[in-house]
GROMACS .gro file of C-alpha atoms in nm:
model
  436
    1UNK     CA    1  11.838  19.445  -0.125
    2UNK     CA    2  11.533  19.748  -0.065
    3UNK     CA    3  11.338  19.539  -0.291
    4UNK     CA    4  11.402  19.197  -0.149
    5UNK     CA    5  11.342  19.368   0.221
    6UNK     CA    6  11.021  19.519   0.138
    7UNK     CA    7  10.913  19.210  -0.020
    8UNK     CA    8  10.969  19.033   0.297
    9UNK     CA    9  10.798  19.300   0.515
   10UNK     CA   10  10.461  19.267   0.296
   11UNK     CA   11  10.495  18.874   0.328
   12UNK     CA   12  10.544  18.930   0.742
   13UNK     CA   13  10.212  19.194   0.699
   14UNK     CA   14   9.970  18.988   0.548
   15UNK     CA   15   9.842  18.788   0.806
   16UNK     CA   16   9.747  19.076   1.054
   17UNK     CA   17   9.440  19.175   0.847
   18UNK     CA   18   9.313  18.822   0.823
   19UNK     CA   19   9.397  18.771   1.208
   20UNK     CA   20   9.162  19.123   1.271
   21UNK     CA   21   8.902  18.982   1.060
   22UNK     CA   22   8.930  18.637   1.299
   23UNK     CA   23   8.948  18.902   1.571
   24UNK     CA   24   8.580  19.074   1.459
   25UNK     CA   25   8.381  18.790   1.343
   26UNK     CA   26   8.465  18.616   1.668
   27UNK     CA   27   8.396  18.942   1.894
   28UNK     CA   28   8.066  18.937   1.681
   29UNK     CA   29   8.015  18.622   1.712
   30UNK     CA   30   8.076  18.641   2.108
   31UNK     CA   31   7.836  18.970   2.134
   32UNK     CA   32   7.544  18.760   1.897
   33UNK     CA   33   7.580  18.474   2.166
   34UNK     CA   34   7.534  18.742   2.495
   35UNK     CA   35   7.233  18.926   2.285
   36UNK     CA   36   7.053  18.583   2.231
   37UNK     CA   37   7.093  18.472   2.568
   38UNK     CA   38   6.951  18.812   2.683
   39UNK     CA   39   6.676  18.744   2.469
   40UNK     CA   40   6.605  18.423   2.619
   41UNK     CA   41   6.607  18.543   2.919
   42UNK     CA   42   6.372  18.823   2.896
   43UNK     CA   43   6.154  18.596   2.660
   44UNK     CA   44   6.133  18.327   2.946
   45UNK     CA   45   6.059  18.602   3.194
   46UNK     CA   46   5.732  18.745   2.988
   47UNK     CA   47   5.575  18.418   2.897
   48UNK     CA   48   5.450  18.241   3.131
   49UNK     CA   49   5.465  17.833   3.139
   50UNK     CA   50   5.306  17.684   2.880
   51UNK     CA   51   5.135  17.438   3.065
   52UNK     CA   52   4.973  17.628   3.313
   53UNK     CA   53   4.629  17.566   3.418
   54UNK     CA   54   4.347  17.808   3.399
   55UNK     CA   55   4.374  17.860   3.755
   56UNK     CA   56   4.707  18.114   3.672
   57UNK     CA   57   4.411  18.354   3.547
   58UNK     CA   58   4.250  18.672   3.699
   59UNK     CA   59   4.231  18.588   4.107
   60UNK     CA   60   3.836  18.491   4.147
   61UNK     CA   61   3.608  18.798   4.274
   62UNK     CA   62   3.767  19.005   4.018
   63UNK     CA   63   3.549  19.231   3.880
   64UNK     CA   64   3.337  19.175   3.576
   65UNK     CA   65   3.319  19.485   3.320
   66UNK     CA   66   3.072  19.714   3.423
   67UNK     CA   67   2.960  19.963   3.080
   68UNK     CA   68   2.878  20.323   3.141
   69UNK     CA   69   2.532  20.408   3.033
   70UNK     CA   70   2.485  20.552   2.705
   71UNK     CA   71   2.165  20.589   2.454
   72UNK     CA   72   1.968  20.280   2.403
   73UNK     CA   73   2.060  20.111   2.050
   74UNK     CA   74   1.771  19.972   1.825
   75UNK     CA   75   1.774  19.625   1.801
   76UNK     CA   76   2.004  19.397   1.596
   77UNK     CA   77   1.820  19.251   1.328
   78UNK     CA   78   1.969  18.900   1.179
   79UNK     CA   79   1.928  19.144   0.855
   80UNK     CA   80   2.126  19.382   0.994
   81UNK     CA   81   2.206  19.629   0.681
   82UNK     CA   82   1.805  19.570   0.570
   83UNK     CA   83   1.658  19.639   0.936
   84UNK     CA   84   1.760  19.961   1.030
   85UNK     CA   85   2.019  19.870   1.345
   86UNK     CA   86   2.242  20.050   1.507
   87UNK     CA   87   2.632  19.999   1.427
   88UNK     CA   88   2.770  19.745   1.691
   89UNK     CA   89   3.130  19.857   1.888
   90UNK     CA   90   3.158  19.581   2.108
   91UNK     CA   91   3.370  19.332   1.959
   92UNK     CA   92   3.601  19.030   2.081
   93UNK     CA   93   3.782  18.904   1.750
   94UNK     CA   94   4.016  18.579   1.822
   95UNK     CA   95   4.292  18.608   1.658
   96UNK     CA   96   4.409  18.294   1.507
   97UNK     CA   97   4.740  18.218   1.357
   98UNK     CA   98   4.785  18.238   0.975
   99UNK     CA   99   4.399  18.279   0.898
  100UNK     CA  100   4.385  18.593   0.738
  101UNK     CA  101   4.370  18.744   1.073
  102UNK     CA  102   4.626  19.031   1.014
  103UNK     CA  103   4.421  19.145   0.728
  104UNK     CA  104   4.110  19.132   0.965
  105UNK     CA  105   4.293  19.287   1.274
  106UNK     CA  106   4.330  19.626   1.021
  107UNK     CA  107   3.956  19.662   0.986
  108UNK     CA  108   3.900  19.650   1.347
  109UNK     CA  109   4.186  19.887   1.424
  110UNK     CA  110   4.035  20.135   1.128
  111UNK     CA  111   3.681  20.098   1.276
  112UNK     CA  112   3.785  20.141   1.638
  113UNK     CA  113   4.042  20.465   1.530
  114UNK     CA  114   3.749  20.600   1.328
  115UNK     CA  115   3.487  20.583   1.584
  116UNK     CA  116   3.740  20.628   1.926
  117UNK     CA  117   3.644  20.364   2.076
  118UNK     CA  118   3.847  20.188   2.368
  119UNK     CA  119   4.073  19.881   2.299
  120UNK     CA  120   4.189  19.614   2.534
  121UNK     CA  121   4.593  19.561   2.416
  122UNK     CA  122   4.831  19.379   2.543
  123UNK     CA  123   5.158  19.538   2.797
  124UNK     CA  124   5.475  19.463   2.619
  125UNK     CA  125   5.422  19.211   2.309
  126UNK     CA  126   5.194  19.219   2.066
  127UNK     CA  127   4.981  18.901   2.188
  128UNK     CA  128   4.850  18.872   2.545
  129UNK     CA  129   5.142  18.620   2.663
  130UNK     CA  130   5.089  18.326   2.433
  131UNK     CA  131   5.080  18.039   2.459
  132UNK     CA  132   4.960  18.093   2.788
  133UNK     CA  133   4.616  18.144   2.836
  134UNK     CA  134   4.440  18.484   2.845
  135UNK     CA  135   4.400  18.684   3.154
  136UNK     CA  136   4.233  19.003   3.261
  137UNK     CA  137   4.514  19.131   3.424
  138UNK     CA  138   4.741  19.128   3.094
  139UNK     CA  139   4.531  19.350   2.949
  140UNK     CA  140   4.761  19.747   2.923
  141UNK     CA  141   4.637  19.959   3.254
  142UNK     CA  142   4.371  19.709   3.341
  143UNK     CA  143   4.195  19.787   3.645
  144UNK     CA  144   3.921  19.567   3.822
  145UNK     CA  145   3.571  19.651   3.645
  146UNK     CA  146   3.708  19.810   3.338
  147UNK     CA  147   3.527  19.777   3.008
  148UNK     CA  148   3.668  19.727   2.681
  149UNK     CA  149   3.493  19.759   2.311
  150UNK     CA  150   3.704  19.570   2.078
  151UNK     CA  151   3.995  19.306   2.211
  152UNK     CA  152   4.138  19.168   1.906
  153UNK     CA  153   4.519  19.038   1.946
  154UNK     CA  154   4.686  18.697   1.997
  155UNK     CA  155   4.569  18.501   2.236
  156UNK     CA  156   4.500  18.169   2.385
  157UNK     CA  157   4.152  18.191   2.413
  158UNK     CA  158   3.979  18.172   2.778
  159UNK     CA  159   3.536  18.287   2.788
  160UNK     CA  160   3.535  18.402   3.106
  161UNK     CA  161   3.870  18.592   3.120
  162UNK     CA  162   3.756  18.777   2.812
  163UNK     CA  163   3.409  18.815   2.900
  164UNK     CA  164   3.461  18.977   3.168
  165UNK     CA  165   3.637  19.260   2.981
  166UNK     CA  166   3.331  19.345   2.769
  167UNK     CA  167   2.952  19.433   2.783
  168UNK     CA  168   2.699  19.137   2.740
  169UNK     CA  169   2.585  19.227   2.399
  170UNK     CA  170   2.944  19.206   2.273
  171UNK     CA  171   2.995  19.021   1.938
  172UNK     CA  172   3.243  18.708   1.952
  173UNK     CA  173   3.389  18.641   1.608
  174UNK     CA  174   3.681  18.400   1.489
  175UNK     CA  175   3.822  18.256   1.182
  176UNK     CA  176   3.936  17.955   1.068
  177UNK     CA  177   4.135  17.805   0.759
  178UNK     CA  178   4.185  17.474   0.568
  179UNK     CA  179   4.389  17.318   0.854
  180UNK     CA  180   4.644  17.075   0.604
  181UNK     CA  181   4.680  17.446   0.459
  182UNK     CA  182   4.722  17.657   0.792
  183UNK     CA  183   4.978  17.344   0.908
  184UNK     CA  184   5.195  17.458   0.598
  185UNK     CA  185   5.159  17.787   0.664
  186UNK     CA  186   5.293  17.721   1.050
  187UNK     CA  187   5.532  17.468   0.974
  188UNK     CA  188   5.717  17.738   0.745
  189UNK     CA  189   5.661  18.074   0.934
  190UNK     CA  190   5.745  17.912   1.278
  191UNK     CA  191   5.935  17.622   1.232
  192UNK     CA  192   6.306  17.781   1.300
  193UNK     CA  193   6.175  17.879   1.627
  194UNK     CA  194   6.042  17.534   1.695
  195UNK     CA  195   6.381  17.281   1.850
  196UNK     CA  196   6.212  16.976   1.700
  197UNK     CA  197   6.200  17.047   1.349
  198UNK     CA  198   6.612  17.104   1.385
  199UNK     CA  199   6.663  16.744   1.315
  200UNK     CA  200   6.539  16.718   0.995
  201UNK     CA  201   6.810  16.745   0.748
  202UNK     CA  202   6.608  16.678   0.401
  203UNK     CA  203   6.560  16.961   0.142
  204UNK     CA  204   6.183  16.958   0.157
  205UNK     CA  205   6.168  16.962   0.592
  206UNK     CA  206   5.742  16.969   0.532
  207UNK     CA  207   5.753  16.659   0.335
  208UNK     CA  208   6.002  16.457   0.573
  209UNK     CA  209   5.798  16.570   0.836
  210UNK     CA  210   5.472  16.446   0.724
  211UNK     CA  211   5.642  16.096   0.644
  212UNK     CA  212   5.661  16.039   1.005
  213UNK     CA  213   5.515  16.327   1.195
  214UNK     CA  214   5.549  16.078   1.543
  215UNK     CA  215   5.878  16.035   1.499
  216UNK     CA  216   5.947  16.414   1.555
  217UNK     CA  217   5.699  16.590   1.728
  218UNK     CA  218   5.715  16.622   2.092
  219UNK     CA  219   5.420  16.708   2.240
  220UNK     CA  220   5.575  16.907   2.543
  221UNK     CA  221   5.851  17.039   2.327
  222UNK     CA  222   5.917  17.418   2.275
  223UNK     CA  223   5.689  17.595   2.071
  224UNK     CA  224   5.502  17.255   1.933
  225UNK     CA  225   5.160  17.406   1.936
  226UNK     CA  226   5.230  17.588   1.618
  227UNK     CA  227   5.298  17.221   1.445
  228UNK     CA  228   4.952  17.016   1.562
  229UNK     CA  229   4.621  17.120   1.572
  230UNK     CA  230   4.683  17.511   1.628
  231UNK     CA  231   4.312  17.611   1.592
  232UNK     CA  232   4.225  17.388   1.860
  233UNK     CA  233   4.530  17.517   2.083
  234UNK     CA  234   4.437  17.851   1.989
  235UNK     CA  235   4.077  17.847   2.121
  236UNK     CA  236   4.160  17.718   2.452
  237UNK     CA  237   4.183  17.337   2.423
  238UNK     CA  238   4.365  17.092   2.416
  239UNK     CA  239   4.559  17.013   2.073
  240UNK     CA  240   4.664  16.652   2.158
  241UNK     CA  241   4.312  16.543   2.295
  242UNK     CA  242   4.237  16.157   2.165
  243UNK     CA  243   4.041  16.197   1.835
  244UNK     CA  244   3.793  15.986   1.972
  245UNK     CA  245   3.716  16.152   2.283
  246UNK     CA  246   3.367  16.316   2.349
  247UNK     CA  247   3.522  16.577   2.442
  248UNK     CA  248   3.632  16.665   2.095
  249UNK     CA  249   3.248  16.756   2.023
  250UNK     CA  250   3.195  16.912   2.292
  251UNK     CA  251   3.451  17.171   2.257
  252UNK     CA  252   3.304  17.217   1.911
  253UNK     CA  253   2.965  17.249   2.037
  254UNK     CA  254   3.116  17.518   2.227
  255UNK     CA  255   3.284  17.728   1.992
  256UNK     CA  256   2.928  17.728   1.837
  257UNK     CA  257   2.753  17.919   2.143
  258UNK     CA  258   3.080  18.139   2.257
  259UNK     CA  259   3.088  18.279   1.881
  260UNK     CA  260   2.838  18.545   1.693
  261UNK     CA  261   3.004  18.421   1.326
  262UNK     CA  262   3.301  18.181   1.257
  263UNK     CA  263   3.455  18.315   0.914
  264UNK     CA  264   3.666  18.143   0.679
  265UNK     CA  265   3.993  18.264   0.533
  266UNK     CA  266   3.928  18.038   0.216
  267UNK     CA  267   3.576  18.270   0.162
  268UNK     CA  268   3.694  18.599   0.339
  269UNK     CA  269   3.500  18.828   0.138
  270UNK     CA  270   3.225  18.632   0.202
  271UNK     CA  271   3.284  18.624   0.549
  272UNK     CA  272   3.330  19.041   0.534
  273UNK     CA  273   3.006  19.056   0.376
  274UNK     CA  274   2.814  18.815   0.655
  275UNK     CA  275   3.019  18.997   0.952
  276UNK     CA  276   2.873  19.354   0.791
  277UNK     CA  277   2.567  19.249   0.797
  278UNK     CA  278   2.611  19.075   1.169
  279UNK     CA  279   2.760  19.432   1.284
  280UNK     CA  280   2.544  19.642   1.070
  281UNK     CA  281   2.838  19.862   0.974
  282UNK     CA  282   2.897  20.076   0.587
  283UNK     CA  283   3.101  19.897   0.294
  284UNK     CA  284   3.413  20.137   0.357
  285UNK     CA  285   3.418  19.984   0.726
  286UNK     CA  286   3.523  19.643   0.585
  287UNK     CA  287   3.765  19.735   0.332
  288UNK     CA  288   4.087  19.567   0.306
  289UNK     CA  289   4.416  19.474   0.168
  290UNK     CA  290   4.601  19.198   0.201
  291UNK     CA  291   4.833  19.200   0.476
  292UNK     CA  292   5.128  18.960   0.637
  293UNK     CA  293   5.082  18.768   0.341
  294UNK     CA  294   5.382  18.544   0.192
  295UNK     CA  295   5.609  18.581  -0.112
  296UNK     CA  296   5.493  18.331  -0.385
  297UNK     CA  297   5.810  18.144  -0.403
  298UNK     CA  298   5.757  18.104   0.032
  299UNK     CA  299   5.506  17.930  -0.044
  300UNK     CA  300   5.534  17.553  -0.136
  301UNK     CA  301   5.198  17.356  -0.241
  302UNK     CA  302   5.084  17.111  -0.091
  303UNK     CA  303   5.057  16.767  -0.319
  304UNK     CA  304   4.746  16.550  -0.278
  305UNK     CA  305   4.969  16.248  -0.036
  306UNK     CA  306   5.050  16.553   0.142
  307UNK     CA  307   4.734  16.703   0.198
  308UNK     CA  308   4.601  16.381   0.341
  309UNK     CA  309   4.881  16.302   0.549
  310UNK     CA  310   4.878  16.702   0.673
  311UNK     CA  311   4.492  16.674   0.756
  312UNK     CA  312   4.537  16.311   0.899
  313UNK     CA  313   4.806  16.484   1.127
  314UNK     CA  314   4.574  16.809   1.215
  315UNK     CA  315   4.242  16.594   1.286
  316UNK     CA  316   4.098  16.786   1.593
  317UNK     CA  317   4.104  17.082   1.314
  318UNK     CA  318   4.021  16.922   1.009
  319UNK     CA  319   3.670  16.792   1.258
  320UNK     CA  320   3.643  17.153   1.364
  321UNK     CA  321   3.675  17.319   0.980
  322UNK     CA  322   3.400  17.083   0.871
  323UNK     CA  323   3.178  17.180   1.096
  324UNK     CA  324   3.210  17.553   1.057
  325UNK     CA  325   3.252  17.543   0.717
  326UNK     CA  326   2.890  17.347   0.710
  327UNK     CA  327   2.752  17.603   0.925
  328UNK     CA  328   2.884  17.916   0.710
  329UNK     CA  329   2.659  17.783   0.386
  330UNK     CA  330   2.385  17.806   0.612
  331UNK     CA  331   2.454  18.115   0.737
  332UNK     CA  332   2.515  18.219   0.334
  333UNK     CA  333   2.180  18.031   0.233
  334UNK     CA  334   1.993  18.219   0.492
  335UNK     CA  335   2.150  18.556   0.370
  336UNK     CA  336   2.092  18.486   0.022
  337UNK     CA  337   2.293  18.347  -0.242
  338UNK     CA  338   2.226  18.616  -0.496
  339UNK     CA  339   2.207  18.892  -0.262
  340UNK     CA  340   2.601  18.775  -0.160
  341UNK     CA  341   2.701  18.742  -0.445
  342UNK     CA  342   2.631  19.146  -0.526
  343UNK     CA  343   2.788  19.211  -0.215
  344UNK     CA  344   3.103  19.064  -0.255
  345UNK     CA  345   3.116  19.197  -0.608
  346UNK     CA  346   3.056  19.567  -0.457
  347UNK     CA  347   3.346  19.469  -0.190
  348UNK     CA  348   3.568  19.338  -0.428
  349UNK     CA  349   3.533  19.637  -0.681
  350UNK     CA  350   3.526  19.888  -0.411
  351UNK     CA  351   3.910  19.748  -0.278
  352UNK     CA  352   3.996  19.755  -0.668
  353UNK     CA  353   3.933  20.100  -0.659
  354UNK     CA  354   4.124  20.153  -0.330
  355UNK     CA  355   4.421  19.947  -0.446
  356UNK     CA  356   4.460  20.207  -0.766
  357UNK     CA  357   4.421  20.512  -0.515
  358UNK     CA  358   4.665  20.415  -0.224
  359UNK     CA  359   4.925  20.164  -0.388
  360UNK     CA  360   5.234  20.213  -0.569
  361UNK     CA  361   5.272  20.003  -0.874
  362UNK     CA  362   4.922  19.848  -0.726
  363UNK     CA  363   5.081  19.517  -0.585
  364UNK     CA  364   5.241  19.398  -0.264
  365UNK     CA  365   5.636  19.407  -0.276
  366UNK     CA  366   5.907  19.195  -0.105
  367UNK     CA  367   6.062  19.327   0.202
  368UNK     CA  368   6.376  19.497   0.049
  369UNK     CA  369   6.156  19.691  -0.163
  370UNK     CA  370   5.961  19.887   0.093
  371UNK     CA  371   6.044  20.257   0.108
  372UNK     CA  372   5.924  20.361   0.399
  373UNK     CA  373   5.995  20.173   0.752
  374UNK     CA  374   5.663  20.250   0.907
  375UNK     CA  375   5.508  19.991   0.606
  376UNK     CA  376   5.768  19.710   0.674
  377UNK     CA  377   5.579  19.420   0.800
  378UNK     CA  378   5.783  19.237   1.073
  379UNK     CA  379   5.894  18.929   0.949
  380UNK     CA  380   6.027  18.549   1.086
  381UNK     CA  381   6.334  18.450   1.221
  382UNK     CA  382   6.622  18.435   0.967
  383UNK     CA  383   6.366  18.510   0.659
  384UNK     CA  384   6.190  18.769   0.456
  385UNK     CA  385   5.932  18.655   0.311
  386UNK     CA  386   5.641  18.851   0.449
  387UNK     CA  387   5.523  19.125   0.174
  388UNK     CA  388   5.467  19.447   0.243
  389UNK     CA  389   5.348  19.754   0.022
  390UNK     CA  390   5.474  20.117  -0.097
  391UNK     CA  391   5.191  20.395  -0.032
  392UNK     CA  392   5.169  20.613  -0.312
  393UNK     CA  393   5.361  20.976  -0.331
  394UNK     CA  394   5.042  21.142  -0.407
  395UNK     CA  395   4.730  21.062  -0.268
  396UNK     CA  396   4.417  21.353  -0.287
  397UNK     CA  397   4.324  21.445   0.081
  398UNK     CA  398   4.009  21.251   0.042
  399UNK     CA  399   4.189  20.946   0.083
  400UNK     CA  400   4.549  21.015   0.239
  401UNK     CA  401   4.434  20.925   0.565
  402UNK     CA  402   4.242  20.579   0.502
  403UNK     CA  403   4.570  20.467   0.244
  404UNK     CA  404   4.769  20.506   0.521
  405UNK     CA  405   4.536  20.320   0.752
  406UNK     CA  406   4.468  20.032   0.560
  407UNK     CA  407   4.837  19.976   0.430
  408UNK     CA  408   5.044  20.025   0.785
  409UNK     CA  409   5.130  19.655   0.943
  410UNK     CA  410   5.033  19.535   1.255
  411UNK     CA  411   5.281  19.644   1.513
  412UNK     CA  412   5.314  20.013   1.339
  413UNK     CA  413   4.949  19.992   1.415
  414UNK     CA  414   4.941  19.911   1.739
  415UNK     CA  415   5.159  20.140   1.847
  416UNK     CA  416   4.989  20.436   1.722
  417UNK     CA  417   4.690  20.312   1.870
  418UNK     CA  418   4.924  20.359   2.207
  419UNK     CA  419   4.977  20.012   2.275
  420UNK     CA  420   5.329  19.998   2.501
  421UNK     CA  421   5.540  19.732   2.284
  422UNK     CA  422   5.885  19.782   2.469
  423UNK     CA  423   5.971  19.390   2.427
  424UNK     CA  424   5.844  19.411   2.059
  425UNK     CA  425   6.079  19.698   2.017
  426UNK     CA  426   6.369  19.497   2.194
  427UNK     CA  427   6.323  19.216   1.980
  428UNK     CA  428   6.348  19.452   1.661
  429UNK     CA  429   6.677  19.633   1.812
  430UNK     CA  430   6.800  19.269   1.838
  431UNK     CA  431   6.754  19.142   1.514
  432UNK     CA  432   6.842  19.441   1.367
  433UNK     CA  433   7.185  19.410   1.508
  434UNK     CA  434   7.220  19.063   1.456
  435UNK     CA  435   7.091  19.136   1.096
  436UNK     CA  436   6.826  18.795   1.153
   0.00000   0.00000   0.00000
């Protein structure tokens, strides 16, 4: 009778647990819904509309940057390590998206740390409110007539607006990559943030995308400028303009006389070695490691129908590639072939070196593997597949400092420069919580 009644009490038990377990994953559930929608909120509050004209810049009469004097600098030769110039520390770098630009964005932080010089950063995110485009005024403490040496974050790209920020012998450098290859790149890094792409159901989303890219894509949808043309978008035009417009040319024409040197991600330490020479600054200034790079098995290839079809889609690009691309072999010609070729060999040998003094186990690791927090690169929506490295435990005093430097991610970075990331840091609380 004890037995039989006990038995029955256990049966009349076991559904509270699994009713408490309903109970918490629908409270969580209830709490991830409120936390998004906060999110939302705040994110529609901070970016402005997309579409807004380039009369939502800095009010006209603002004023332009006006430099302190300082000593006169000997002239920039086009030789610059050969002619005896003066280091330049006035630099605009536009930032594209997944160019290699994260890996460039280091140097400039390293040079401008090293030297104290005075950076432009943005209040709140880590871009200047993309996809709108740039304005003075969302530049951290700006105040009419300030002067900035080096801007170099996210931006959609606006001359005036940024060169009023800087004195007139500032260099203006960019770079650009394969665009069927950067459209990959996009498609997979952005495209759970981007409503459109929701739809497609297949396996292989990239592929069933390409098939019938029209069929999809929304020009004025949410977020579509990462998925058409993004280099275009990127440098202040726009990324739906008719292929056959004159105005395509023109904007490329125009690229050419904003921009000192247009680098390629596909030839970066060539492009290091020309934007040395362009700056006149030492070896160690342009040392690097690879950063906000993707896992190898994040990153699908591209077949040859593909390629086409991904090109075909990204023409404004693919017409603004070829013509920098042209342009950098002359630059490269001009420098000399042989003389590059020793300099990326002393580049390449002197980041060997640096890779056996600073990392552990000497290669990039996936996220879970990273020991210390301050080296975790931040990663996309609902994925980690951005690699990130392990400094190593002992590192002579020599090089402690520049490891550490070369190795910490882009936000980390930012924010020991002082930059004031408060929704970056929201946005991490977030996810963290939500375990995204």
């Amino acid at each position: 009778m004890t037995t039989s009644s006990c038995a029955g009490s256990e049966v009349s038990e076991m559904p509270l647990p699994q009713k408490k377990r309903w109970e918490s994953m629908a409270k969580g559930l209830v709490l991830g819904a409120l936390f998004t929608s906060f999110l939302l909120l705040l994110y529609s509050y901070a970016v402005p509309p997309l579409y807004t004209g380039l009369a939502s810049t800095t009010p006209e009469g603002a004023a332009p940057c006006s430099p302190a004097p300082r000593e006169p600098e000997a002239p920039t030769s086009a030789n610059g390590s050969a002619g005896g110039c003066q280091p330049r520390r006035d630099i605009v770098f536009m930032k594209t998206h997944k160019t290699a630009s994260s890996t460039l964005l280091n140097i400039l932080f390293r040079f401008g740390q090293k030297h104290g010089l005075k950076f432009a950063f943005p209040n709140g995110r880590n871009d200047f409110d993309y996809p709108a485009f740039f304005a003075r005024s969302l530049v951290q403490d700006y105040r009419p007539g300030a002067c900035f040496n080096i801007i170099c974050n996210h931006m959609r790209f606006h001359y005036d607006e940024v060169r009023g920020l800087v004195a007139p012998n500032a260099a203006f450098i960019t770079v650009l990559r394969d665009p069927a290859r950067l459209f990959e790149s996009s498609f997979h890094y952005f495209g759970s943030v981007v409503p459109f792409t929701w739809k497609l159901s297949g396996r292989d989303k990239l592929a069933e995308f390409l098939q019938d890219p029209d069929r999809y894509y929304d020009p004025r949808g949410y977020n579509a400028h990462y998925l058409r043309n993004l280099l275009f978008f990127d440098l202040g035009y726009d990324s739906d303009l008719d292929p056959s417009s004159p105005q395509v040319q023109e904007h490329i024409l125009e690229v050419e006389r904003h921009f000192h040197l247009v680098l390629l991600q596909e030839y970066f330490d060539e492009s290091l070695v020309l934007l040395k020479d362009l700056l006149c600054w030492e070896l160690e200034d342009v040392l690097y490691f690879k950063l906000n790079a993707r896992r190898a098995s994040a990153v699908p290839r591209l077949s040859g129908e593909l390629y086409r079809r991904a090109t075909a889609w990204n023409v404004l690009d693919a017409r603004l590639y070829r013509h920098f691309n042209a342009s950098f072999w002359r630059k490269v010609e001009a420098f000399g072939r042989e003389r590059m070729a020793r300099e990326v060999a002393a580049l390449r040998r002197a980041n060997e070196r640096m890779r056996r003094i600073c990392i552990d186990g000497g290669r990039a690791v996936d996220a879970a593997a990273i020991e210390d927090s301050a080296m975790q690169p931040w990663q996309p929506l609902g994925a980690k597949s951005i690699l990130g490295y392990n400094l190593k435990k002992s590192i002579g005093q020599r090089h402690a400092q520049l490891c550490r430097r070369m190795l910490t991610p882009e936000i980390q970075y930012l924010m020991d420069l002082g930059a004031n990331l408060w929704f970056i840091k929201l946005c991490k609380f977030i996810r963290d919580f939500l375990r995204w």
